[in-house]
Coordinates of C-alpha atoms in Angstrom, one line a residue:
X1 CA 0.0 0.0 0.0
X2 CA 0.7 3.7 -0.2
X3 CA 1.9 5.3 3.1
X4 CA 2.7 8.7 4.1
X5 CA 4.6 9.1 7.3
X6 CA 4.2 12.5 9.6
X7 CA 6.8 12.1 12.4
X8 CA 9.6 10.1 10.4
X9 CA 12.3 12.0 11.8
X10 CA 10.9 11.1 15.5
X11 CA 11.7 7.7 17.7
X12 CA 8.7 5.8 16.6
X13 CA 8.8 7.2 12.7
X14 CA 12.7 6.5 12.2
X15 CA 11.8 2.7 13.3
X16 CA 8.4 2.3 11.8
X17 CA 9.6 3.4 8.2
X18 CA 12.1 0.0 7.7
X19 CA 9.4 -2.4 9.2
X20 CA 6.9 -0.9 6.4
X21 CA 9.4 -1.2 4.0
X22 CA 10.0 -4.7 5.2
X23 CA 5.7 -5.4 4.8
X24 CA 6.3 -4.5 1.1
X25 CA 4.3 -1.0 1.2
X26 CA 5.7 2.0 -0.8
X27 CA 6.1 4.6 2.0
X28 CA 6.4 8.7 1.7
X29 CA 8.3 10.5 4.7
X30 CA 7.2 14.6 5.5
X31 CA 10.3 15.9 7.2
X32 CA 10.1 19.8 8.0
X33 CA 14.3 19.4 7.4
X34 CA 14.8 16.4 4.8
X35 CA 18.8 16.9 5.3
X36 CA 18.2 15.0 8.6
X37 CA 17.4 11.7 6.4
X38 CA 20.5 12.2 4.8
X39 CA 22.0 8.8 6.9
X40 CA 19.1 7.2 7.2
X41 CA 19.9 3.7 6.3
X42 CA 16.1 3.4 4.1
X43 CA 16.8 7.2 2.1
X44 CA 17.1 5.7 -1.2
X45 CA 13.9 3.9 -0.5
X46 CA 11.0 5.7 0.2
X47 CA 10.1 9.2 -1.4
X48 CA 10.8 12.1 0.9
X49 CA 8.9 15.3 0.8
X50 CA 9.6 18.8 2.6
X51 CA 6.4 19.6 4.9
X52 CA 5.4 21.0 7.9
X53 CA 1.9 19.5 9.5
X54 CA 1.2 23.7 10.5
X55 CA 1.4 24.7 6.4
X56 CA -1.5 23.6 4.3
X57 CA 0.0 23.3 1.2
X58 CA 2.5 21.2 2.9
X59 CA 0.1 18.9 4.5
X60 CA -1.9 19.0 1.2
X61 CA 0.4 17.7 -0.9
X62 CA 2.0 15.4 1.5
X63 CA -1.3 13.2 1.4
X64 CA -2.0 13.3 -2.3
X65 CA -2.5 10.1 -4.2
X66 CA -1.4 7.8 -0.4
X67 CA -3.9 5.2 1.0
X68 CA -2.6 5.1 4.8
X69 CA -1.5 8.1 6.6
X70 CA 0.7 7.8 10.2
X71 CA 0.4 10.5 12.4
X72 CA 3.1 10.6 15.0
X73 CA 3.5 13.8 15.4
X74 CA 3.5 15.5 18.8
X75 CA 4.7 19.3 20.3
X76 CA 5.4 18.3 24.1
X77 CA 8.8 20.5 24.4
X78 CA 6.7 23.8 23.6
X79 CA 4.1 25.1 26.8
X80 CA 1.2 25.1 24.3
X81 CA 1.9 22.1 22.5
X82 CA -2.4 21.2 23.4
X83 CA -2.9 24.0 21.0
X84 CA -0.4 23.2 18.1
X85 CA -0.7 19.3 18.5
X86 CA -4.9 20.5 18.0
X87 CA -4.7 22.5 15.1
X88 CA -2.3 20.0 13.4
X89 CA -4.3 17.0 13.5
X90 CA -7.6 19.3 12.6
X91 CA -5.1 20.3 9.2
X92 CA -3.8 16.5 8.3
X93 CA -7.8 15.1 9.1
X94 CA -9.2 17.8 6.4
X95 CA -6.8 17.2 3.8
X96 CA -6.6 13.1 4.1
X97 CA -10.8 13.8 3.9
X98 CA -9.7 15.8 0.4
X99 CA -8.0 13.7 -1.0
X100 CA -9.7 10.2 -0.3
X101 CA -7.4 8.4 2.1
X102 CA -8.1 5.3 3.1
X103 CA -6.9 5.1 6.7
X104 CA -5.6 7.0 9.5
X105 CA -3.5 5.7 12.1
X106 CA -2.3 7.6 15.1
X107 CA -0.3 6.2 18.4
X108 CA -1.5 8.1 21.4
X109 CA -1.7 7.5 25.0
X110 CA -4.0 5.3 27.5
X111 CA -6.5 7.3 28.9
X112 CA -8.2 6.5 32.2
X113 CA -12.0 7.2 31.7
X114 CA -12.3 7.5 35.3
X115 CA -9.5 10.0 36.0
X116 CA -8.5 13.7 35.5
X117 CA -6.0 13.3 32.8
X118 CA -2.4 15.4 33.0
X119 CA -2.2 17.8 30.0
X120 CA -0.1 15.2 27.9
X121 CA -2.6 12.3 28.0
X122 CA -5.8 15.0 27.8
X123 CA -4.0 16.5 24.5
X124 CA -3.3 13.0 23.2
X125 CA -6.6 11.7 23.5
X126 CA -8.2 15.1 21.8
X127 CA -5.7 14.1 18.8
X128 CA -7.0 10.9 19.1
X129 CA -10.9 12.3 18.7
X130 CA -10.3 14.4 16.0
X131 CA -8.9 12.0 13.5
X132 CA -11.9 9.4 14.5
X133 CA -14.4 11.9 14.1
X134 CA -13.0 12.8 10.5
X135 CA -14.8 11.2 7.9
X136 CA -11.4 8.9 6.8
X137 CA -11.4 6.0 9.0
X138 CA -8.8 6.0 11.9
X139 CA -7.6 3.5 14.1
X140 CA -6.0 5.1 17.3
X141 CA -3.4 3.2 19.3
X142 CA -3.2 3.9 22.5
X143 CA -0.2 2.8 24.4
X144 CA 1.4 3.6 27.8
X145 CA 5.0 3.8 28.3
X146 CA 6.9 2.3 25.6
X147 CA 10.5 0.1 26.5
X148 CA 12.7 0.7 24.0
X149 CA 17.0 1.5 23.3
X150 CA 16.3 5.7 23.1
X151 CA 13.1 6.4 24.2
X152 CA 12.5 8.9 26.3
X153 CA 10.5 6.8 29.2
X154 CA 13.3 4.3 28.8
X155 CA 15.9 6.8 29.3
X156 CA 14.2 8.3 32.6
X157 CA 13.9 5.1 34.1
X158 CA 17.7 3.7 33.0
X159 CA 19.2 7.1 34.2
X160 CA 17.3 7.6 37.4
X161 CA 18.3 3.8 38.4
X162 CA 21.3 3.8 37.5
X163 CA 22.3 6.9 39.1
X164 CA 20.1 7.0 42.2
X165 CA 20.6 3.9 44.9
X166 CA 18.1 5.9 47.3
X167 CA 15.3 7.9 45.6
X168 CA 12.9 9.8 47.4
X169 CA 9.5 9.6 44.8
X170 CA 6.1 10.4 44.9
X171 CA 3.9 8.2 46.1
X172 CA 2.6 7.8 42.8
X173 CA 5.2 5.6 41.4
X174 CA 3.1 2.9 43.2
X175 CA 0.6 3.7 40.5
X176 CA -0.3 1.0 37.8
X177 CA 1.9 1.4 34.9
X178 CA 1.5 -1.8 31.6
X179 CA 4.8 -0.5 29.9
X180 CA 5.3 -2.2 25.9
X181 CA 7.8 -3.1 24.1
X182 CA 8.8 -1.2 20.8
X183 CA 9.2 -3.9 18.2
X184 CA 5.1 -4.5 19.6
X185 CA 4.2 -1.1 19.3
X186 CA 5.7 -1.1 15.8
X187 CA 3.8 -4.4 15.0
X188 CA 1.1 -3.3 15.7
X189 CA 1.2 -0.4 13.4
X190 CA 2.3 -2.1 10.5
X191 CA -0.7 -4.6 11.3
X192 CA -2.7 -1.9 11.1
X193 CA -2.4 -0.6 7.3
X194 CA -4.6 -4.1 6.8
X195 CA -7.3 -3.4 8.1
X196 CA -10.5 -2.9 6.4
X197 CA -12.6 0.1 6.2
X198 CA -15.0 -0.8 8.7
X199 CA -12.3 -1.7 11.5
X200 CA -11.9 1.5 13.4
X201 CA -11.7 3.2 16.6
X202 CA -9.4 3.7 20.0
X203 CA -7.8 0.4 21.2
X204 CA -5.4 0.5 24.1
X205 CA -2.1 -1.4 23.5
X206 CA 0.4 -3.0 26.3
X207 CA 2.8 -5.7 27.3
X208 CA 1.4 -8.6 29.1
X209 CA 2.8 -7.2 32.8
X210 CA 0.7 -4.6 34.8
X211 CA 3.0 -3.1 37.1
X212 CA 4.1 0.2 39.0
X213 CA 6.9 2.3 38.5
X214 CA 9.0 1.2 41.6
X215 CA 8.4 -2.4 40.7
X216 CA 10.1 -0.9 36.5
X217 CA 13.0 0.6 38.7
X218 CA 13.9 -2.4 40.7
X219 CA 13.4 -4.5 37.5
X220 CA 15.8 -2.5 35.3
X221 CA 18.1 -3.1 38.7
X222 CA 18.0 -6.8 38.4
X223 CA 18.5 -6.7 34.5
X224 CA 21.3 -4.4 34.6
X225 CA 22.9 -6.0 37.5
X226 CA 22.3 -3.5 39.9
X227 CA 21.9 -3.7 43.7
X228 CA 18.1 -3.4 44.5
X229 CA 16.9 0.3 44.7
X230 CA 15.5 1.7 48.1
X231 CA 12.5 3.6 47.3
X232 CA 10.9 6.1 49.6
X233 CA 7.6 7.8 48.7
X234 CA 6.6 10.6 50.2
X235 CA 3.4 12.7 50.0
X236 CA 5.1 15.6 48.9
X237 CA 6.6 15.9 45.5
X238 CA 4.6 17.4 43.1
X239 CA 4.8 16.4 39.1
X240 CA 6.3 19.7 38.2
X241 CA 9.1 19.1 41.6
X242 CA 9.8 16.0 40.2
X243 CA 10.2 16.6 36.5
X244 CA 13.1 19.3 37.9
X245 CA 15.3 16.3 39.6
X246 CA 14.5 14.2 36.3
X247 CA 15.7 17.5 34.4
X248 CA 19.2 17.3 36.5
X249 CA 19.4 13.7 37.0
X250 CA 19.0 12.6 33.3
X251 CA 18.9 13.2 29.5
X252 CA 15.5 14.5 29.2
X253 CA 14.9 18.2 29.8
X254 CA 13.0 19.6 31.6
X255 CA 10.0 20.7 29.1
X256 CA 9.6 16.9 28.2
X257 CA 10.3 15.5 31.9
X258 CA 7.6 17.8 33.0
X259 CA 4.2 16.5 30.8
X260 CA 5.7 13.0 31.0
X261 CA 6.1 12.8 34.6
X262 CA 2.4 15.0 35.3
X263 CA 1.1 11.3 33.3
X264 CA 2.2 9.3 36.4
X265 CA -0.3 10.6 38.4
X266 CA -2.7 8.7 36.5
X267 CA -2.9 4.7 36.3
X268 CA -1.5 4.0 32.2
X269 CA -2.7 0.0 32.2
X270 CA -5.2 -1.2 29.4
X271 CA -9.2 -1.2 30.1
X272 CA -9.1 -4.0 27.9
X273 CA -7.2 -6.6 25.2
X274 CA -9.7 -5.4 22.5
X275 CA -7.2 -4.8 20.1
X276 CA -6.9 -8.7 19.4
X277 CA -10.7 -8.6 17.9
X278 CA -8.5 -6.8 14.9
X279 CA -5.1 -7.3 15.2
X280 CA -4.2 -11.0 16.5
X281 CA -1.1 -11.0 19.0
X282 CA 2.6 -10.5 17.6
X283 CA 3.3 -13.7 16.0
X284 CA 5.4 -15.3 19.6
X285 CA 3.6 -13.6 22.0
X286 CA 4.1 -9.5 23.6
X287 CA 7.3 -9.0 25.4
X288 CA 7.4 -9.3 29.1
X289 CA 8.7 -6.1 30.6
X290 CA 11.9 -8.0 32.2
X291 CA 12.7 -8.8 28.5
X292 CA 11.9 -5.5 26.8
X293 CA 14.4 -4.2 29.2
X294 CA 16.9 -6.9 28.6
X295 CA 16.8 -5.7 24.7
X296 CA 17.2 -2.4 25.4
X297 CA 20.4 -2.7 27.0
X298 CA 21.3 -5.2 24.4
X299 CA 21.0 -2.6 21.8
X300 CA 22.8 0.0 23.9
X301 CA 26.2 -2.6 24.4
X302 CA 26.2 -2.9 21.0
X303 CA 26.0 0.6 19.7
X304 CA 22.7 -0.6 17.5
X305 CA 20.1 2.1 18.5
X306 CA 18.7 2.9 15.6
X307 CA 16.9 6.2 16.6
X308 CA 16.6 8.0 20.1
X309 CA 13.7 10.7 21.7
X310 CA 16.0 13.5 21.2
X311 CA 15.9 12.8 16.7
X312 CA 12.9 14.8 16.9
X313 CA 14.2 18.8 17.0
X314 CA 12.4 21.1 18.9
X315 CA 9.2 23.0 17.1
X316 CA 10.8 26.5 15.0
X317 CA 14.5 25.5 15.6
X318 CA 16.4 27.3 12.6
X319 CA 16.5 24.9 10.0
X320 CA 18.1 27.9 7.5
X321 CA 21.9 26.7 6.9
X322 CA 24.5 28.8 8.8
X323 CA 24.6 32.2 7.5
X324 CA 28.4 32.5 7.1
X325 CA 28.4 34.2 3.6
X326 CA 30.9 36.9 3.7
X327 CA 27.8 39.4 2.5
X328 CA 25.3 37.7 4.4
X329 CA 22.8 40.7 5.4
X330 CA 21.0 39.5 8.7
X331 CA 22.3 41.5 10.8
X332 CA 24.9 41.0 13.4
X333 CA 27.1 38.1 13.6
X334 CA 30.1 37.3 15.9
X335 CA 32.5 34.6 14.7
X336 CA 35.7 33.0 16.7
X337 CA 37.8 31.4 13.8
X338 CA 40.5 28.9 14.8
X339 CA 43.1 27.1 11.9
X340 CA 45.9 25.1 12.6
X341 CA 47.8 22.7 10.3
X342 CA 47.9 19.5 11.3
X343 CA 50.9 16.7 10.6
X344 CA 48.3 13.5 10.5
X345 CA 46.3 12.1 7.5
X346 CA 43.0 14.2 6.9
X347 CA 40.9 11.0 8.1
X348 CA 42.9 10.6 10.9
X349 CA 41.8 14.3 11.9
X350 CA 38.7 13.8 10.8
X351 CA 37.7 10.7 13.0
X352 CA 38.6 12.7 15.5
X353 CA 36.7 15.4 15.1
X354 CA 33.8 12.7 14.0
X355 CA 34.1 12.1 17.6
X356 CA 33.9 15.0 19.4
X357 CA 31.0 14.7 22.4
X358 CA 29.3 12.3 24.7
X359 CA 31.8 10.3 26.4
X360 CA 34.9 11.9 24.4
X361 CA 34.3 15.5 25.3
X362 CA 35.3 18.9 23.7
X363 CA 38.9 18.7 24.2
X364 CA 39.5 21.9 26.1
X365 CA 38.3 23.4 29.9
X366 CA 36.1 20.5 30.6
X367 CA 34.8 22.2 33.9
X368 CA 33.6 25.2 31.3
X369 CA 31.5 22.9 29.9
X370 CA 30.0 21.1 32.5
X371 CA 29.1 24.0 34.2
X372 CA 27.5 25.4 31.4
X373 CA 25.9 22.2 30.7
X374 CA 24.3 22.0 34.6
X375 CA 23.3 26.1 34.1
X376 CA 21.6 25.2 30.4
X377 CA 19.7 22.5 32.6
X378 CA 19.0 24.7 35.5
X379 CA 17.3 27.1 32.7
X380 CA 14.8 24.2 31.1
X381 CA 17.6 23.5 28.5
X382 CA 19.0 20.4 27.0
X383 CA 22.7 20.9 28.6
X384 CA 25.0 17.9 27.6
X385 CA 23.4 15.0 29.0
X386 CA 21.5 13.9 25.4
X387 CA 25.3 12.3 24.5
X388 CA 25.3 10.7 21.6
X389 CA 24.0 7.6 19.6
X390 CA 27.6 6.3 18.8
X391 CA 30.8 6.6 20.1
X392 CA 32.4 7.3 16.8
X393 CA 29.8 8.3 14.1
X394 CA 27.4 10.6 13.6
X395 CA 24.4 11.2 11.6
X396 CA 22.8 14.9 10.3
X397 CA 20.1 15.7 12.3
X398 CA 20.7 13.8 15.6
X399 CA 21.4 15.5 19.0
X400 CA 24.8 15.5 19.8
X401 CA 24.5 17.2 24.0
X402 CA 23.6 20.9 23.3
X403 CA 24.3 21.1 19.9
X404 CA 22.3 19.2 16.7
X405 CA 24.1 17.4 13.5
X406 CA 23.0 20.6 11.0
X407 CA 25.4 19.8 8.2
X408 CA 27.5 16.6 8.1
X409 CA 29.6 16.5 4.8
X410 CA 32.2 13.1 5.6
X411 CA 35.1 14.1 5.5
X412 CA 35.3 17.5 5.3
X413 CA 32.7 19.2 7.3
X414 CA 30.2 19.0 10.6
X415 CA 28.2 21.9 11.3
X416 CA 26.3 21.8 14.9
X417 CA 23.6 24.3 15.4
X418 CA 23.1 24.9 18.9
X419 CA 19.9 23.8 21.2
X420 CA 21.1 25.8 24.8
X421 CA 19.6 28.4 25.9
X422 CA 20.9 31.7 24.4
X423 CA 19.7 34.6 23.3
X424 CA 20.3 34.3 19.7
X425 CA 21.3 31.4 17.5
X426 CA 25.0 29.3 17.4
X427 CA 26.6 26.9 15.5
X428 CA 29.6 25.4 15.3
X429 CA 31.9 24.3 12.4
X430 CA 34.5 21.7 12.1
X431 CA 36.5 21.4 9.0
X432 CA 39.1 19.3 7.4
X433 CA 40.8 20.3 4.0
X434 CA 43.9 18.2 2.7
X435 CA 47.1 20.2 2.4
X436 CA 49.0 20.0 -0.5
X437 CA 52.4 19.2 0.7
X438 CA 50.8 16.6 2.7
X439 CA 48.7 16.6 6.1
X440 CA 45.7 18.3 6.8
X441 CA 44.7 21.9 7.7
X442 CA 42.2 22.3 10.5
X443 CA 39.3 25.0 10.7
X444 CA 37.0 25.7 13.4
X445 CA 34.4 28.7 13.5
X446 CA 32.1 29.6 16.4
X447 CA 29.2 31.9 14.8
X448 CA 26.8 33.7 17.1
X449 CA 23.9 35.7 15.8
X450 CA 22.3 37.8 19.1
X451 CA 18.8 38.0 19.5
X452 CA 18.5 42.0 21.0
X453 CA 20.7 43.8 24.0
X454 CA 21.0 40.7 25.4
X455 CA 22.3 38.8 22.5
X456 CA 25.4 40.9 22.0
X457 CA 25.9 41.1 26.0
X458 CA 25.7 37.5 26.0
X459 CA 28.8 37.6 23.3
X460 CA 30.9 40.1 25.2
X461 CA 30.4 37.9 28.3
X462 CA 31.7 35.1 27.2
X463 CA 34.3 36.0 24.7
X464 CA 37.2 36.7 27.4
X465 CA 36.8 32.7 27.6
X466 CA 37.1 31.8 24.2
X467 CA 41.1 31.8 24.2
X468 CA 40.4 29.0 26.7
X469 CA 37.6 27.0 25.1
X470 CA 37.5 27.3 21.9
X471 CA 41.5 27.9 21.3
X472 CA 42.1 24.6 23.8
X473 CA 40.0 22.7 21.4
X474 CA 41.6 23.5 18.4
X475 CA 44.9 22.2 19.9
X476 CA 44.0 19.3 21.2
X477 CA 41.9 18.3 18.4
X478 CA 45.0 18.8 16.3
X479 CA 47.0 16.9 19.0
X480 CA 44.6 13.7 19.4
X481 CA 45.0 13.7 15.6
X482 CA 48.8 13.9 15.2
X483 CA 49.4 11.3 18.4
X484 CA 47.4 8.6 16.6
X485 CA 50.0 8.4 14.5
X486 CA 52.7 7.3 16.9
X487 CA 52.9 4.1 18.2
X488 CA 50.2 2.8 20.8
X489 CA 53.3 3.2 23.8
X490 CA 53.1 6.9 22.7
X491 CA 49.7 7.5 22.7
X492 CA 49.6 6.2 26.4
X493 CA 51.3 9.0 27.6
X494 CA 49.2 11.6 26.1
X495 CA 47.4 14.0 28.5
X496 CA 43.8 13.5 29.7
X497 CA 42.8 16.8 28.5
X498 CA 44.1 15.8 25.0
X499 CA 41.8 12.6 24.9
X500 CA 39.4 14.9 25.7
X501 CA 38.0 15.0 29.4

C-alpha cells in the first residue's frame, strides 16, 4: 500500500519506516528538514517530501495520491503544544478527507475514563478524537509507556536507576503502569495498514505485565545488574518538583520531563485486550517487561540504537543553513575562527573530530563545559546529557548534547547548530581540508547571531573565555590527531585533556 509518514524524523517514525518497508508497502516520509534523512539507512527507499503538519500546502500535498496516513506527530517541548498538537491533526484530518485516504493511524496515549487526565494524555486523546471523528477511517493506538533502546520513558527510568541507589519519589510511582515493548508497538502499526474500512476506533495497547513504576525501577536493577533500589515515597513531591530532579538527573529536559512525569499521576494499564478482535497478538507472543528491558540494554552494548527521543528537533528550531556568507545581510554576527595545520592524514583528523561529544568530550576546559551544561539545565535547556548515539559516528540531524548534527559532509565538514539556551542562535563548524604538501589543515568557527541587548551582551560575556575553550579545542583536536600516528606506547602518555576530558 501507499503510506505517508508524519513524524519520520521522530523515535517511533525512524523505526516504523524500515518495518513498512519490510511489509512490502511503498512509504512517503514529510520531514520539516529532509537533510536530517540524509543517513538514514532506508533514504534511497521511500520518497521524501519537505512539509510541515502547521502549512496547508504542505500537509496538502504530502497526502496526495497515499492510502494510509501515520500520524506521529506531537509538540510536548513547547508550553502550548495542546494548541499546536490541536490544530495540526484538525489540518492532516481535512486534507486526508480531500483527497480520499483510506486510513488514518495515530499512536496516542492510554487514557483512564475515570480520571483527571495530566495535560499530555488529555492532549493525546483530543488528537486521538479528531482523526476518528474525521470522515477517513482511523484507528488510534493507544499505548502507555513504551520500552525501547532511546526512548524517552526508557531513558528516565535507566538514568534515574542507574544513578540513584536511594530515591525519594512520589507516592505515585506505586501507580499502575503496563509499559510495551517497541518492536510490539511497531507491530502493531504495520498490522494496522490491513485493516478494512469498517475496522476503526481507540484500542489501548500493552505488554502482558501490569506493574508500577518502583516495581520498573527495581526490574531495570535486576536486568542491569544492579543492587536493589531503596525507594521512599513521600506525599510531597509534586509532578512539576519531580520533572526538575528528572531534568538534572537525566537526558530528558525539563519541558519533556515535566508533561511525562504530570502522566504518572494517572494509572497507564489497558481497560481492555480489544485490540486482538482486529489485530491477532505478535506472532510469539508480547514482550514481558523483564525482556523488553533486557533488549534495550542489548541494543545499547552494542552501539545498534537505531533512533533515540531527542531525533525529533524542537518545534521552530532554525532549520536555515548557517549564514556564514561573507555578504550575508541578517544582521549582526560574531565569529571565533580557529586554523591550525595538522601533521596527520586528513581522516585521521577527521575521525577525530567525527568524535567529538558524549563520552569523548570537547577537548578543552572540561569544567567550562560542565558548568554550562548543569546552568543550560537549570534554565529548562537540554545541557549535555543527550550524549550521543555512537561513540564514533554521527548522523545529520541527531542530537549530539547541546548542539544538533545541521550539516554533516564526511570528511570535510560537521556543522552543529546549537539547542542551549541563548539569546540568539549558534553553531559550530568543524572542518578538514587536505594540504598540499601533505597533512591536513584544521578550521573551526564559532558563529553567534544575538537576539536583541541581550544577544550581543551574552557575546561580550563570554568572549574573554574563548582563548580557553575554543583555542584549547583546536589544539587538542589537532594533537589527538597527530598522536594517533605514533605508536600505541606513545599515545599512552598523552594527556587526559588531549583525549578529551
Amino acid at each position: 500500500m501507499r503510506c505517508v509518514v508524519f513524524g519520520a524524523t521522530g523515535y517511533i517514525g525512524g523505526r516504523l519506516v524500515p518495518e513498512l518497508l519490510r511489509a512490502g508497502h511503498s512509504v512517503r516520509v514529510v520531514a520539516r528538514s529532509p537533510g536530517k534523512l540524509a543517513d538514514a539507512p532506508w533514504r534511497d527507499r521511500v520518497e521524501i517530501v519537505r512539509g510541515d503538519v502547521l502549512g496547508d500546502a504542505d500537509v496538502r500535498d504530502a497526502v496526495a495520491e497515499q492510502e494510509v496516513l501515520y500520524y506521529l506527530v506531537h509538540s510536548l517541548d513547547r508550553a502550548d503544544f495542546g494548541e499546536i498538537d490541536r490544530a495540526a491533526a484538525a489540518r492532516v484530518a481535512a486534507a486526508a478527507a480531500k483527497a480520499r485516504v483510506r486510513r488514518i493511524i495515530y499512536l496516542g496515549g492510554i487514557t483512564p475514563a475515570d480520571q483527571p487526565l495530566s495535560r499530555h494524555l488529555a492532549s493525546r486523546a483530543e488528537v486521538g478524537q479528531i482523526f476518528l471523528t474525521s470522515p477517513v477511517p482511523a484507528l488510534v493506538l493507544r499505548a502507555g509507556v513504551v520500552i525501547g533502546s532511546g526512548s524517552a520513558s526508557f531513558e528516565m527510568l535507566r538514568y534515574l536507576t542507574e544513578r540513584l541507589p536511594v530515591m525519594v519519589t512520589p507516592r505515585w510511582v506505586r501507580n499502575r503502569v503496563q509499559p510495551i515493548a517497541v518492536r510490539d508497538v511497531l507491530y502493531y502499526l504495520v498490522q494496522g495498514a490491513e485493516l478494512a474500512p469498517d475496522q476503526v476506533g481507540a484500542f489501548d495497547i500493552g505488554g502482558p505485565d501490569i506493574v508500577t513504576y518502583e516495581d520498573m525501577m527495581q526490574t531495570y536493577a535486576e536486568a542491569a545488574q544492579l543492587p536493589r533500589r531503596v525507594v521512599v515515597p513521600v506525599p510531597l513531591l509534586t509532578p512539576w518538583l519531580s520533572a526538575q530532579w528528572v531534568n538534572l538527573v537525566t537526558p530528558v529536559p525539563r519541558a519533556i520531563a515535566v508533561p511525562l512525569m504530570e502522566s504518572l499521576i494517572n494509572d497507564v494499564a489497558c481497560s481492555d485486550h480489544a485490540i486482538s478482535q482486529l489485530i491477532p497478538d505478535p506472532p510469539t507472543g508480547p514482550i514481558a517487561f523483564r525482556e523488553a528491558v533486557t533488549l534495550a540494554l542489548t541494543r545499547i552494548r552494542d552501539l545498534d540504537v537505531p533512533t533515540r527521543w531527542s531525533d525529533a528537533s524542537p518545534p521552530q528550531t532554525p532549520s536555515d543553513p548557517l549564514p556564514s556568507d561573507p555578504d550575508w545581510a541578517g544582521g549582526s554576527l560574531y565569529r571565533d575562527f580557529r586554523e591550525r595545520p595538522v601533521h596527520a592524514d586528513p581522516e585521521v583528523l577527521w575521525s577525530v573530530i567525527e568524535s567529538v561529544g558524549g563520552e569523548h568530550g570537547w577537548y578543552s576546559f572540561p569544567l567550562a563545559w560542565a558548568v554550562r551544561g548543569w546552568l543550560d539545565r537549570i534554565f529548562g535547556g537540554v545541557g549535555l546529557r543527550r550524549g550521543r548515539r555512537h561513540p564514533h559516528t554521527l548522523r545529520q540531524g541527531e542530537a549530539l548534547d547541546w548542539w544538533r548534527v545541521e550539516t554533516l559532509e564526511r570528511p570535510r565538514l560537521l556543522r552543529l547548530r546549537a539547542e542551549m539556551r541563548v539569546p540568539g542562535r549558534a553553531w559550530l563548524e568543524l572542518s578538514v581540508t587536505p594540504a598540499p604538501t601533505g597533512g591536513a589543515l584544521y578550521r573551526q568557527c564559532a558563529v553567534f547571531e544575538p537576539r536583541g541587548l541581550a544577544g550581543h551582551a551574552y557575546w561580550h560575556s563570554v568572549a574573554p573565555f574563548h582563548a580557553l575553550v575554543f583555542g584549547g579545542m583546536a589544539r587538542n583536536i589537532t594533537a589527538k590527531a597527530e598522536a594517533t600516528k605514533r605508536p600505541a606506547s606513545s599515545i599512552a602518555l598523552t594527556p587526559s585533556l588531549i583525549r578529551g576530558r
